[in-house]
GROMACS .gro file of C-alpha atoms in nm:
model
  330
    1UNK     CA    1   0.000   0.000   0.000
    2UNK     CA    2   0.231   0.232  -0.113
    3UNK     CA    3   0.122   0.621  -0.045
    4UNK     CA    4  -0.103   0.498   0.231
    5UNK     CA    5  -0.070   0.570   0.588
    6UNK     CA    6  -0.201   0.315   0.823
    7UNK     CA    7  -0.388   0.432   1.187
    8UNK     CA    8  -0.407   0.198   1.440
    9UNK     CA    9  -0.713   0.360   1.659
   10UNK     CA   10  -0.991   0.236   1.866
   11UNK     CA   11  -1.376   0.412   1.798
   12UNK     CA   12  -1.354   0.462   2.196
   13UNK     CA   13  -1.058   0.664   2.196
   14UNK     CA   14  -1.107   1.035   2.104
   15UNK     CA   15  -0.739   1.073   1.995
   16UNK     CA   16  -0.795   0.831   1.727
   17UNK     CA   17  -1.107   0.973   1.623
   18UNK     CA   18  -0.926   1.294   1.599
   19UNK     CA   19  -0.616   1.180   1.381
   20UNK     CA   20  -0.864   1.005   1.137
   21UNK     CA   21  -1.082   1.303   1.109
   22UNK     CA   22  -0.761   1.532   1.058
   23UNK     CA   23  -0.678   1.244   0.784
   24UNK     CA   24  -1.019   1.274   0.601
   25UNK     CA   25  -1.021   1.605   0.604
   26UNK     CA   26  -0.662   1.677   0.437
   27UNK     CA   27  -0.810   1.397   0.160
   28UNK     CA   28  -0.464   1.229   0.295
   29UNK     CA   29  -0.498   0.821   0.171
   30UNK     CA   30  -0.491   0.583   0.485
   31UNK     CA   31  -0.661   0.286   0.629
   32UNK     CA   32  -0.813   0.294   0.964
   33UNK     CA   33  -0.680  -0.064   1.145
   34UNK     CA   34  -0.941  -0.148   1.488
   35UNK     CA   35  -0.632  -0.205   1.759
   36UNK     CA   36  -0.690  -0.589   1.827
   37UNK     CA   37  -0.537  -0.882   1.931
   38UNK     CA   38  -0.463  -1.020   1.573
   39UNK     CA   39  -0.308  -0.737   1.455
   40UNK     CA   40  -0.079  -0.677   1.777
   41UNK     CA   41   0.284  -0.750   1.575
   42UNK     CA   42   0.208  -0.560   1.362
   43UNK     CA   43   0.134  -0.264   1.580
   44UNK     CA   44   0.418  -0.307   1.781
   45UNK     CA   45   0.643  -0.244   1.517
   46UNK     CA   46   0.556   0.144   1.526
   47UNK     CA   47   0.424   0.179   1.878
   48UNK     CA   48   0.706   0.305   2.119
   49UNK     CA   49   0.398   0.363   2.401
   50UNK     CA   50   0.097   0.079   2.391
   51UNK     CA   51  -0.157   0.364   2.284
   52UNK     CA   52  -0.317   0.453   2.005
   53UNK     CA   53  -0.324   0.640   1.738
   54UNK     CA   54  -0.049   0.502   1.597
   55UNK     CA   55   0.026   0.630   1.281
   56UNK     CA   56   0.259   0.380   1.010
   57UNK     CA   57   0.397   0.622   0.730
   58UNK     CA   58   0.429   0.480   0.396
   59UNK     CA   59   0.827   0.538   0.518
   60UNK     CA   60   0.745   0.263   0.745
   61UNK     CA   61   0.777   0.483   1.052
   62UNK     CA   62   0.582   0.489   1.339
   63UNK     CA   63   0.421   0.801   1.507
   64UNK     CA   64   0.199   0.847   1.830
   65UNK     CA   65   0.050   1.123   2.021
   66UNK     CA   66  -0.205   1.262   1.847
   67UNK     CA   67  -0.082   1.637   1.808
   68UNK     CA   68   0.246   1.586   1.692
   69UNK     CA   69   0.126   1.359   1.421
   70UNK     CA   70  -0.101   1.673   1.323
   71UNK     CA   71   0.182   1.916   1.333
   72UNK     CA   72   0.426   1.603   1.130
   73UNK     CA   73   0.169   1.567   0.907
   74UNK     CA   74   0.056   1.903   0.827
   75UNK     CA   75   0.385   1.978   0.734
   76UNK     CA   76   0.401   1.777   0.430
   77UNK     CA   77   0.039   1.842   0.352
   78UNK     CA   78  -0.074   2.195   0.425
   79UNK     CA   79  -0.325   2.216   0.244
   80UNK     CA   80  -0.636   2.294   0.317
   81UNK     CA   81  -0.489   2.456   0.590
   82UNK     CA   82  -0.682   2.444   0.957
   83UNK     CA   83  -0.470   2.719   1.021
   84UNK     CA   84  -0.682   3.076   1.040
   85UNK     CA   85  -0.472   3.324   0.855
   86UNK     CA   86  -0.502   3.590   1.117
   87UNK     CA   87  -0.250   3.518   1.372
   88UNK     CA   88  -0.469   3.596   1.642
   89UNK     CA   89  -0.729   3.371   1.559
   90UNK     CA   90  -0.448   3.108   1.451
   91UNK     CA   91  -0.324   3.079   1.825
   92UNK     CA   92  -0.641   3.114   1.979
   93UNK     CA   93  -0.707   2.763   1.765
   94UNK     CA   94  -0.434   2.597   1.922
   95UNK     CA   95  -0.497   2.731   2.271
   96UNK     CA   96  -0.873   2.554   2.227
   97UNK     CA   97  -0.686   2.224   2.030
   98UNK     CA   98  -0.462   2.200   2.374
   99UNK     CA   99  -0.767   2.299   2.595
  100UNK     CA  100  -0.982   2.002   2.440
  101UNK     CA  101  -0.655   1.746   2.440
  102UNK     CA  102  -0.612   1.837   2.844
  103UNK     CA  103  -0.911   1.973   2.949
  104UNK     CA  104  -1.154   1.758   2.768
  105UNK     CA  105  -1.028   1.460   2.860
  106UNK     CA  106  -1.085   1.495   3.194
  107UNK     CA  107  -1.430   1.566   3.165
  108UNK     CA  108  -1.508   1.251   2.903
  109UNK     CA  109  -1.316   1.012   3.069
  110UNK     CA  110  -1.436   1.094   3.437
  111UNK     CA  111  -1.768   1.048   3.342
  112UNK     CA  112  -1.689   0.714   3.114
  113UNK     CA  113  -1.606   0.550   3.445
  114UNK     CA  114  -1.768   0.697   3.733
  115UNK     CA  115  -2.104   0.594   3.734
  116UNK     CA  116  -2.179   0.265   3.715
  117UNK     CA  117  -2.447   0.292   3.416
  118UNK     CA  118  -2.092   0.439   3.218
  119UNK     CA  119  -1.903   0.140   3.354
  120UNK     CA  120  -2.073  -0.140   3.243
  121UNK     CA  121  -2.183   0.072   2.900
  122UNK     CA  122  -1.865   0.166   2.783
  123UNK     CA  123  -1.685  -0.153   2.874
  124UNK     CA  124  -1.941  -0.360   2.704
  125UNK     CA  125  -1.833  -0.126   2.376
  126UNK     CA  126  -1.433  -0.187   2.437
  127UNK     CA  127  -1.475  -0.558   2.493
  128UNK     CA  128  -1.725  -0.599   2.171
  129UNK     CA  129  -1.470  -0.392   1.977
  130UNK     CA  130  -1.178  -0.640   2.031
  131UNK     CA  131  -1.382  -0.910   2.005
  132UNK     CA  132  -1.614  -0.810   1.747
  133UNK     CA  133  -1.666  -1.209   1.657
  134UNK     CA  134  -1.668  -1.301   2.032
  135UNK     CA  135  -1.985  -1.544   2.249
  136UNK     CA  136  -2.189  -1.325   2.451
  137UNK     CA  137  -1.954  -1.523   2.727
  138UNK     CA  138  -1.632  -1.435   2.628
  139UNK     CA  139  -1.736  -1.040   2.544
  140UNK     CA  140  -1.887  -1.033   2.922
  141UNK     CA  141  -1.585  -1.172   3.057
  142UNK     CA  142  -1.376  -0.948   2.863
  143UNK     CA  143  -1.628  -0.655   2.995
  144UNK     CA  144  -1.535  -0.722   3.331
  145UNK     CA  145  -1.184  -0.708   3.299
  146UNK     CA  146  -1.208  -0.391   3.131
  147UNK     CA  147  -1.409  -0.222   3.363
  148UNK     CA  148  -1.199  -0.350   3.672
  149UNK     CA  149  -0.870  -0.194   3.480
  150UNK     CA  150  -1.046   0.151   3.416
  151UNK     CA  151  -1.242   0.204   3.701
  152UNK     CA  152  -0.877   0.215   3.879
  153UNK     CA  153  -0.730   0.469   3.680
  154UNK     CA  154  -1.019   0.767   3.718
  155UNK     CA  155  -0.695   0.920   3.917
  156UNK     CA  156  -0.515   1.035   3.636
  157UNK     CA  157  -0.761   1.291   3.555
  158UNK     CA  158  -0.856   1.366   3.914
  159UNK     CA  159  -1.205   1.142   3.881
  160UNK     CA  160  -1.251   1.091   4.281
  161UNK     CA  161  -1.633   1.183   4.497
  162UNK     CA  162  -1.471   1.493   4.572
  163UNK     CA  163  -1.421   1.584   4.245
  164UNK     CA  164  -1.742   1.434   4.080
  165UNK     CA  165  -2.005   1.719   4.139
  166UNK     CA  166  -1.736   2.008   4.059
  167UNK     CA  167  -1.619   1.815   3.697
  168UNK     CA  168  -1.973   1.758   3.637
  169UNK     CA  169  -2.038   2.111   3.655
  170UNK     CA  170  -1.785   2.220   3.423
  171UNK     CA  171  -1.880   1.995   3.167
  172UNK     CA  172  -2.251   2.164   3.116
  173UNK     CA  173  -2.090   2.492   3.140
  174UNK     CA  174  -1.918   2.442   2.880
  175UNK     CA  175  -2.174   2.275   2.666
  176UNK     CA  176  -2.357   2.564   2.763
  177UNK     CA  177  -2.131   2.795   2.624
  178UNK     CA  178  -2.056   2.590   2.308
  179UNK     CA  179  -2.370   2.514   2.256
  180UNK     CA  180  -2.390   2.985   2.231
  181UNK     CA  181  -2.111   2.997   1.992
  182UNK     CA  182  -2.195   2.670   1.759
  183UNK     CA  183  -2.597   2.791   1.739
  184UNK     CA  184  -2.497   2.966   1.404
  185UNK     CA  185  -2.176   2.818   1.239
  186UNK     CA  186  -2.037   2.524   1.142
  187UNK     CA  187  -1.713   2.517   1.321
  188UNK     CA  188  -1.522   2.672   1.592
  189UNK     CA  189  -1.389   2.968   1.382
  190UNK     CA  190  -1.672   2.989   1.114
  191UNK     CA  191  -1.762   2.730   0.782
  192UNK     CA  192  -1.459   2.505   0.773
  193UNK     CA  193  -1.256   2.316   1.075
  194UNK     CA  194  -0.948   2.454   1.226
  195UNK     CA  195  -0.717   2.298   1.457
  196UNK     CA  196  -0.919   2.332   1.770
  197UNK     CA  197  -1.196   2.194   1.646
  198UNK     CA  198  -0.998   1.871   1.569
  199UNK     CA  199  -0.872   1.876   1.995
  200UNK     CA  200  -1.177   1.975   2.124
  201UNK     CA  201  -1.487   1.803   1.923
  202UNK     CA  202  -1.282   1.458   1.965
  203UNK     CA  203  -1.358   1.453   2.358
  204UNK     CA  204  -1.713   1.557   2.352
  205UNK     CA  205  -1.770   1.344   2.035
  206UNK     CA  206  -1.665   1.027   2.296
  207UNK     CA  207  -1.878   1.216   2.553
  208UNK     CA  208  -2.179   1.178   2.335
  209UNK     CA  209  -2.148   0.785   2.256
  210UNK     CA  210  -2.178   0.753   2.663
  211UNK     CA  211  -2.484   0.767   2.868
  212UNK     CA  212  -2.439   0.994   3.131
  213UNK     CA  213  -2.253   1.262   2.909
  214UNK     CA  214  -2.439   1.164   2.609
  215UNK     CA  215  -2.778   1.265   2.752
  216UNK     CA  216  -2.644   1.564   2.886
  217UNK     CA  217  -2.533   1.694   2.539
  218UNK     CA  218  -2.900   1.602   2.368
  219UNK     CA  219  -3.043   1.762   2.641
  220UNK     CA  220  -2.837   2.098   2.672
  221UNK     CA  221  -2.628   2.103   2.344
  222UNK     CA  222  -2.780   2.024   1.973
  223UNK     CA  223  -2.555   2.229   1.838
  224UNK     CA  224  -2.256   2.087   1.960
  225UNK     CA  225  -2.375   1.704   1.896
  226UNK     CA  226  -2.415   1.824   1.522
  227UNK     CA  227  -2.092   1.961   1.557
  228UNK     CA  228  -1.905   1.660   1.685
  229UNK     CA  229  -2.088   1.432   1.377
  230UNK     CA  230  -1.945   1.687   1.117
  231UNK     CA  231  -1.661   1.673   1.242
  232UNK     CA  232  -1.621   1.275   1.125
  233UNK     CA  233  -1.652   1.382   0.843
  234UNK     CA  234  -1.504   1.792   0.816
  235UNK     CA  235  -1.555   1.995   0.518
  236UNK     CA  236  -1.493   2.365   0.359
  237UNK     CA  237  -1.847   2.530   0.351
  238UNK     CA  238  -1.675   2.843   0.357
  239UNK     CA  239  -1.443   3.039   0.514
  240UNK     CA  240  -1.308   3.116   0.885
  241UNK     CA  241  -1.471   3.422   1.046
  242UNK     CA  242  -1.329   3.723   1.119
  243UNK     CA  243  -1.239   3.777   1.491
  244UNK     CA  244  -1.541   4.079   1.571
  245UNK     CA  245  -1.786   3.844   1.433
  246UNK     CA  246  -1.657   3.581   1.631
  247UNK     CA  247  -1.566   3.763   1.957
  248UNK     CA  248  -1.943   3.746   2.135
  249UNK     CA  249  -1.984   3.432   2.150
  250UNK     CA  250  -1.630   3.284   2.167
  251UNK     CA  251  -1.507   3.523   2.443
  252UNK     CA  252  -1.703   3.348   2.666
  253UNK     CA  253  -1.577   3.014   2.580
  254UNK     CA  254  -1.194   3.147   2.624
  255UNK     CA  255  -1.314   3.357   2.929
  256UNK     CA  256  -1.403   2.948   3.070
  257UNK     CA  257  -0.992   2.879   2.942
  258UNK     CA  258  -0.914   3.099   3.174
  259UNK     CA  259  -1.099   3.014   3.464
  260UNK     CA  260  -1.030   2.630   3.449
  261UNK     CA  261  -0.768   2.558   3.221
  262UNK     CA  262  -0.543   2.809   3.274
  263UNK     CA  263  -0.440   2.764   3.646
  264UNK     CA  264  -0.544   2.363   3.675
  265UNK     CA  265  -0.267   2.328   3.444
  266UNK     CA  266   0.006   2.581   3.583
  267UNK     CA  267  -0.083   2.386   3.932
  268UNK     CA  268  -0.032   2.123   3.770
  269UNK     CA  269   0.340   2.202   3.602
  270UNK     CA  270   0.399   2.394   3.979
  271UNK     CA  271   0.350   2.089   4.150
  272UNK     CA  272   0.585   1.824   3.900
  273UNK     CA  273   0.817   2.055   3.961
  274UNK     CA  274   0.826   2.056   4.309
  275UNK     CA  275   0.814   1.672   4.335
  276UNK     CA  276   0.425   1.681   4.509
  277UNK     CA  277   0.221   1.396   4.506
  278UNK     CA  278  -0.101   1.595   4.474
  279UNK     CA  279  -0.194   1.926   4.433
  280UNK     CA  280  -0.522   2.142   4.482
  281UNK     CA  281  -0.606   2.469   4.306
  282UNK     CA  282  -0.897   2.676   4.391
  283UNK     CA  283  -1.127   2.680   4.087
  284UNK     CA  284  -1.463   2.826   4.060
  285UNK     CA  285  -1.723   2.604   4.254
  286UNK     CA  286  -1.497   2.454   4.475
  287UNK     CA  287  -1.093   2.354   4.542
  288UNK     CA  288  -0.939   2.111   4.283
  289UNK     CA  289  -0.737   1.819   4.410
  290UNK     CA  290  -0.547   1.554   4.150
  291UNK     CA  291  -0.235   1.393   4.125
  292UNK     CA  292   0.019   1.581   3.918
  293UNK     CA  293   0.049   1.435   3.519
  294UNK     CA  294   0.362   1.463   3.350
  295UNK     CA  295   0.215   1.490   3.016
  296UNK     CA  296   0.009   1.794   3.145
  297UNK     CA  297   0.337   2.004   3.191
  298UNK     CA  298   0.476   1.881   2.799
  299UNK     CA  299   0.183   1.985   2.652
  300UNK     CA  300   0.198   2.288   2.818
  301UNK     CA  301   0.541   2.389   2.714
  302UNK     CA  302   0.476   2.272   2.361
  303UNK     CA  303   0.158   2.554   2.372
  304UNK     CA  304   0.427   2.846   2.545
  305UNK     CA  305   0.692   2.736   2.215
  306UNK     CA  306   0.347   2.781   2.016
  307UNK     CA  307   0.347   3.157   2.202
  308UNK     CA  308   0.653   3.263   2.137
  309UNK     CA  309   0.622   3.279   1.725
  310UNK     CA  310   0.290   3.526   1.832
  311UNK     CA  311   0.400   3.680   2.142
  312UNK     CA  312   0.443   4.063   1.986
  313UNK     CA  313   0.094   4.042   1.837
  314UNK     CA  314  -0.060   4.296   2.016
  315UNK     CA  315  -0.442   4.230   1.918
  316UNK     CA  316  -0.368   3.857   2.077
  317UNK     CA  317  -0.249   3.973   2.373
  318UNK     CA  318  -0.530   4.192   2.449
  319UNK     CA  319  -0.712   3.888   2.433
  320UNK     CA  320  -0.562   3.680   2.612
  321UNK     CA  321  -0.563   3.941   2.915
  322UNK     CA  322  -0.900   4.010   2.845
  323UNK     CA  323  -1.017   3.596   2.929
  324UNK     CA  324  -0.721   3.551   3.148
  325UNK     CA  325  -0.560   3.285   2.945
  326UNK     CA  326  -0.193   3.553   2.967
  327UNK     CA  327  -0.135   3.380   3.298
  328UNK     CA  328  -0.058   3.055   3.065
  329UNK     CA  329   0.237   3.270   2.924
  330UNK     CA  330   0.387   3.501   3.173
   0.00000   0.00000   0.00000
């Protein structure tokens, strides 16, 4: 298959469903490969991590983490860009494609495997999806190892009852606010995709296939469900927005950036740096506590070297004091 790129992915896993929607988008010829046990040599020939994506080049190269396969890839195909001309709206993209890789997360996966409805739901899905030709017997036993292996990891996004009520809440308000900006266009930044959309529709796109999260967005956010299914499939139906007819409506939703994002993840690089086992930071509704995550603080630095190429642009700056996302880059 010369030409073709080859994604390992799983339908479950919003970073996959991210890289193959980037892929479809750009036109760029690959096959999509369901990670399973019969294709696991293969896999491991590219995968330095056991995650997916994994991306096989037709170099026959390996590449993971979804991101830096975007930024790898775009390189060779720019075209059609996902990159707003304007440079202020073509950082504010990847402050939202970094806000939806980090912030996102943690609001799908909590809810994946909290409640117990989520549990047995979602690990019914993984276990039918590597066993797609399995009994009903071996796909329930699989089930159950899946959702004893998961339900133990709800710590790496700071999933705990203390936590439960306050991530809940910041997942409607941010449908809420979404749900504002999308009532009207077709994408983040107006009538085609851009690179935040890719980050950020991913996670809420997994948060829709789940019950608790899934009724949540049907009840409070239309809008964004039609959102996430376009962006499956993303297409040019014309062209990004400027930023004033933008600005009402996504203000708000950097404004929210700031409020959450911003210092959860500056607590978070504070306290890997320090050597802390756990941190807190006081967010609205209530303190924060989590273990720190050391991918947190690389992503983080990879957005400030994102900065730096934009930090003189004084219309962006005035933004980004404006929602308090600065505090990200001072």
């Amino acid at each position: 298959m010369s030409g073709v790129y080859r994604i390992f992915g799983s339908e479950m896993s919003p970073y996959s469903v991210k890289v193959r929607s980037y892929f479809r988008f750009k036109g760029i010829a690959h096959e999509w490969i369901a990670r399973r046990a019969e294709n696991d040599d293969d896999y491991r020939r590219y995968a330095r991590l056991p995650i997916v994506p994994t991306v096989a080049t037709p170099q026959d190269e390996g590449m993971q983490d979804s991101t830096p396969i975007m930024d790898a890839v775009d390189a060779l195909f720019p075209e059609p860009s996902i990159h707003p001309s304007e440079p202020r709206l073509n950082f504010l993209s990847a402050l939202l494609e970094e806000f939806g890789d980090e912030w996102g997360n943690k609001l799908m996966f909590h809810h994946r495997w909290y409640a117990e409805v989520d549990q047995l739901a979602c690990a019914q899905t993984l276990a039918r999806l590597s066993l797609p030709h399995g009994t009903t017997a071996e796909v329930a036993e699989r089930a159950a190892m899946i959702r004893q292996r998961m339900t133990g990891r709800g710590h790496f996004v700071g999933s705990s009852e203390a936590t439960a009520p306050l991530i809940t809440g910041y997942y409607f308000e941010l449908l809420d606010l979404l749900e504002a900006h999308l009532a009207n266009r077709k994408y983040l930044f107006g009538a085609r995709p851009a690179f935040g959309d890719f980050g950020l529709a991913s996670q809420l796109y997994e948060c829709s296939v789940d019950p608790t999260c899934g009724a949540g967005i049907r009840a409070r956010g239309p809008a964004v469900l039609d959102w996430c299914h376009r962006m499956l499939e993303p297409r040019i139906d014309g062209d990004f927005e400027s930023f004033d007819s933008l600005a009402p409506s996504l203000m708000p939703v950097l404004s929210y950036v700031g409020r959450y994002f911003a210092p959860w993840t500056l607590a978070n690089a504070k306290a890997l740096a320090a050597g802390a086992e756990s941190y807190a930071v006081d967010l609205p509704g209530g303190v924060y506590v989590q273990g720190p995550q050391k991918y947190h603080a690389r992503s983080l630095a990879a957005l400030k070297a994102r900065y730096a190429a934009f930090a003189g642009d004084a219309e962006l700056n005035a933004v980004l004091n404006q929602t308090g996302c600065v505090q990200l880059f001072v």
